[in-house]
Coordinates of C-alpha atoms in Angstrom, one line a residue:
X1 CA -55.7 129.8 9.7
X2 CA -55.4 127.0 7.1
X3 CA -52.3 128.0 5.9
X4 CA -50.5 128.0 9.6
X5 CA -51.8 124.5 10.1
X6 CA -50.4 123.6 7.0
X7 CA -46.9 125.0 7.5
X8 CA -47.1 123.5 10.8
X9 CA -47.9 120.2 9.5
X10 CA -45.0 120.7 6.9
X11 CA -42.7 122.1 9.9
X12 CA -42.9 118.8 11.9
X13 CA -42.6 116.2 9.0
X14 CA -39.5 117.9 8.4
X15 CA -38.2 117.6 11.7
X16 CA -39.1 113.8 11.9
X17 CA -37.1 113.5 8.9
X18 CA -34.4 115.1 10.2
X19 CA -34.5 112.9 13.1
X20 CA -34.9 109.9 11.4
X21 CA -32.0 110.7 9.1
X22 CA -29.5 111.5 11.9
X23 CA -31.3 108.5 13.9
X24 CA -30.0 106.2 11.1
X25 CA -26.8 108.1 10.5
X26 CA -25.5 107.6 14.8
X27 CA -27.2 104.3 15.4
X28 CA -26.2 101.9 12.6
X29 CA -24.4 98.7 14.0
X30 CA -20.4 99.0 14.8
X31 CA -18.2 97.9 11.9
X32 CA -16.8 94.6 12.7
X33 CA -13.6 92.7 11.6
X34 CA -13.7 91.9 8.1
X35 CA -14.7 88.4 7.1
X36 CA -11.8 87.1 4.8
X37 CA -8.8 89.8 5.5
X38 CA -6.0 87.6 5.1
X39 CA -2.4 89.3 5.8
X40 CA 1.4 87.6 6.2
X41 CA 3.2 87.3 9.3
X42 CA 6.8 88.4 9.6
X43 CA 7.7 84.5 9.5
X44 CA 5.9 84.0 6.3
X45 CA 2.5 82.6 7.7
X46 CA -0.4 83.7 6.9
X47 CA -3.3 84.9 8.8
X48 CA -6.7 85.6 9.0
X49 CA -7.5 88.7 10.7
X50 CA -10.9 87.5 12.0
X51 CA -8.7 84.9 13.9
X52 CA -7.9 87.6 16.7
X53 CA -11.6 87.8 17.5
X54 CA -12.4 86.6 21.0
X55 CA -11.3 89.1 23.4
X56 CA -10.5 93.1 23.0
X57 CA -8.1 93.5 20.2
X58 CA -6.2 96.8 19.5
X59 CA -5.2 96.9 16.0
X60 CA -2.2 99.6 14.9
X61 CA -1.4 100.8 11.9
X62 CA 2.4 101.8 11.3
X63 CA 5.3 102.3 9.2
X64 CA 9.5 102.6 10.3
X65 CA 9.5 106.3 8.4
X66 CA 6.8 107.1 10.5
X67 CA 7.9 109.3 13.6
X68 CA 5.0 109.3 15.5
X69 CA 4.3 105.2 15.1
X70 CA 7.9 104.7 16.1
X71 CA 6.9 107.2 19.2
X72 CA 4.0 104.9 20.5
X73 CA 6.0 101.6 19.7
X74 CA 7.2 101.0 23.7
X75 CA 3.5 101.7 24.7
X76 CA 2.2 99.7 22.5
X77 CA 4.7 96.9 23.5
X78 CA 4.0 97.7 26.9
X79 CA 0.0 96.8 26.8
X80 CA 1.0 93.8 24.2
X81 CA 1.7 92.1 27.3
X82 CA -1.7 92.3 29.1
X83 CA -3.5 89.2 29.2
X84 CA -6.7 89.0 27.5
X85 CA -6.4 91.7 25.2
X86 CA -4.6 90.9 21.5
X87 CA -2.1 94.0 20.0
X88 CA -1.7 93.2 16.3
X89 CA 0.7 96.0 14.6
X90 CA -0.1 96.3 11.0
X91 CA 2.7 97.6 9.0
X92 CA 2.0 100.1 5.5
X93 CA 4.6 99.5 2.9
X94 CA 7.8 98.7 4.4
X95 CA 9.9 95.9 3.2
X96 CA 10.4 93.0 5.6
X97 CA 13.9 93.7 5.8
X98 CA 13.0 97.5 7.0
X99 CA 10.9 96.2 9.4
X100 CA 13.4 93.5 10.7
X101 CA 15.6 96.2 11.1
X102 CA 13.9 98.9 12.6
X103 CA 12.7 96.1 15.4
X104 CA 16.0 94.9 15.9
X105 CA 17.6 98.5 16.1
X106 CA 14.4 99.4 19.0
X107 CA 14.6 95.7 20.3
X108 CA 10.6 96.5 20.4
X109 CA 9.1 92.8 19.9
X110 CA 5.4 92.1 19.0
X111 CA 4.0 88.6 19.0
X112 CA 1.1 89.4 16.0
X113 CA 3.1 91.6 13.5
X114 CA 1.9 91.4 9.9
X115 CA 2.5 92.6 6.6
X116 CA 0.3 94.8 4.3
X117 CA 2.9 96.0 1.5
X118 CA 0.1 97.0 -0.6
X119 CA -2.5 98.7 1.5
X120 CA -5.2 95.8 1.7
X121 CA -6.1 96.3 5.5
X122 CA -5.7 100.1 5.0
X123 CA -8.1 100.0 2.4
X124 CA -10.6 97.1 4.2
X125 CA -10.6 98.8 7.2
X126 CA -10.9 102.3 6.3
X127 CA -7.6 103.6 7.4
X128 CA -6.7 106.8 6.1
X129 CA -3.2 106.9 7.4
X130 CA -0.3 106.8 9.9
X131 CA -0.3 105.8 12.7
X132 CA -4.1 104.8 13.3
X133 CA -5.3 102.5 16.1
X134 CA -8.7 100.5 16.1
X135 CA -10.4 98.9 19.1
X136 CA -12.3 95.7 18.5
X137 CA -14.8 94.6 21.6
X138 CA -14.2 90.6 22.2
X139 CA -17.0 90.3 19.5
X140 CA -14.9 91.5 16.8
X141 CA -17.2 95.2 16.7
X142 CA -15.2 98.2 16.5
X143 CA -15.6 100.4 19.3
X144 CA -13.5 103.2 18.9
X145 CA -10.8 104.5 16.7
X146 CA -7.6 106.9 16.9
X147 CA -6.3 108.5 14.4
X148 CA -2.7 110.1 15.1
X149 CA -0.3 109.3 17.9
X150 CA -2.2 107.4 20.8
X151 CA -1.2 108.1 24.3
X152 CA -1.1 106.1 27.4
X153 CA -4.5 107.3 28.5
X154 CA -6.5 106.2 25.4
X155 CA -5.0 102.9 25.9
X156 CA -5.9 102.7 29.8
X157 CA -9.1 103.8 28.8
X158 CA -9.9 100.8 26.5
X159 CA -8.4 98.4 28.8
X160 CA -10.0 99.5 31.2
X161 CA -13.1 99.2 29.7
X162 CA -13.3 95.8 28.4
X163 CA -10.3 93.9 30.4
X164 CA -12.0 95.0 33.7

């Protein structure tokens, strides 16, 4: 009888722990926009990532040899133009002058377009490739991530969500 109670006793504490262990593992706070993440604009300027926080922000990561970031580059240009909600394109690599001419050749235009020739964002923000899009909430707390070629819906979905 003493030793069922015992391995009773010993068979909850373990679940707790388990509990409290995936508890702490799915409730910890939301990532949010780095403090100091400072990148270079396409006209030279610099910039401050954590000067897009404010409302939703949609942050893509992309490069011109990339097939399926030059697939999602009219959708992405498309919800660039909702108000309220900031679309900042982060290019991986390329030199300016590919970028220049890949948006010239697509006539795709983005108003926040920035540099990151040697990973620093990727790295910050824990992107492990292209494309990859991350969703900011108007606080600057990510809020959802896609990794891969985004459709329309995810986008709708977001919007949807913090626009409305």
């Amino acid at each position: 009888m003493r030793r069922s109670s015992i391995a009773i006793v010993i068979a909850a504490l373990l679940v707790l722990a388990g509990a409290a262990g995936w508890g702490a593992h799915y409730f910890k706070p939301a990532p949010r926009l780095p403090d100091s993440l400072t990148l270079t604009r396409l006209d030279g300027q610099t910039v401050n990532l954590k000067d897009f926080q404010g409302q939703p922000l949609v942050i893509n990561f992309w490069a011109s040899w990339c097939t399926f970031c030059r697939r999602e580059m009219p959708m992405l240009e498309k919800y660039a133009q909702y108000d309220g909600l900031t679309m900042v394109l982060i290019n991986q690599g390329d030199t300016l002058q590919a970028i220049t001419d890949y948006m010239q050749s697509t006539q795709v235009r983005f108003e926040h377009s920035l540099l990151d020739p040697v990973y620093t964002a990727q790295q910050a923000l824990q992107v492990r490739g292209v494309p990859t899009t991350l969703f900011y909430d108007a606080d600057g707390r990510l809020v959802d991530q896609h990794a891969g070629e985004l459709d329309d819906g995810h986008l709708a979905r977001f919007v949807q969500n913090h626009l409305e």
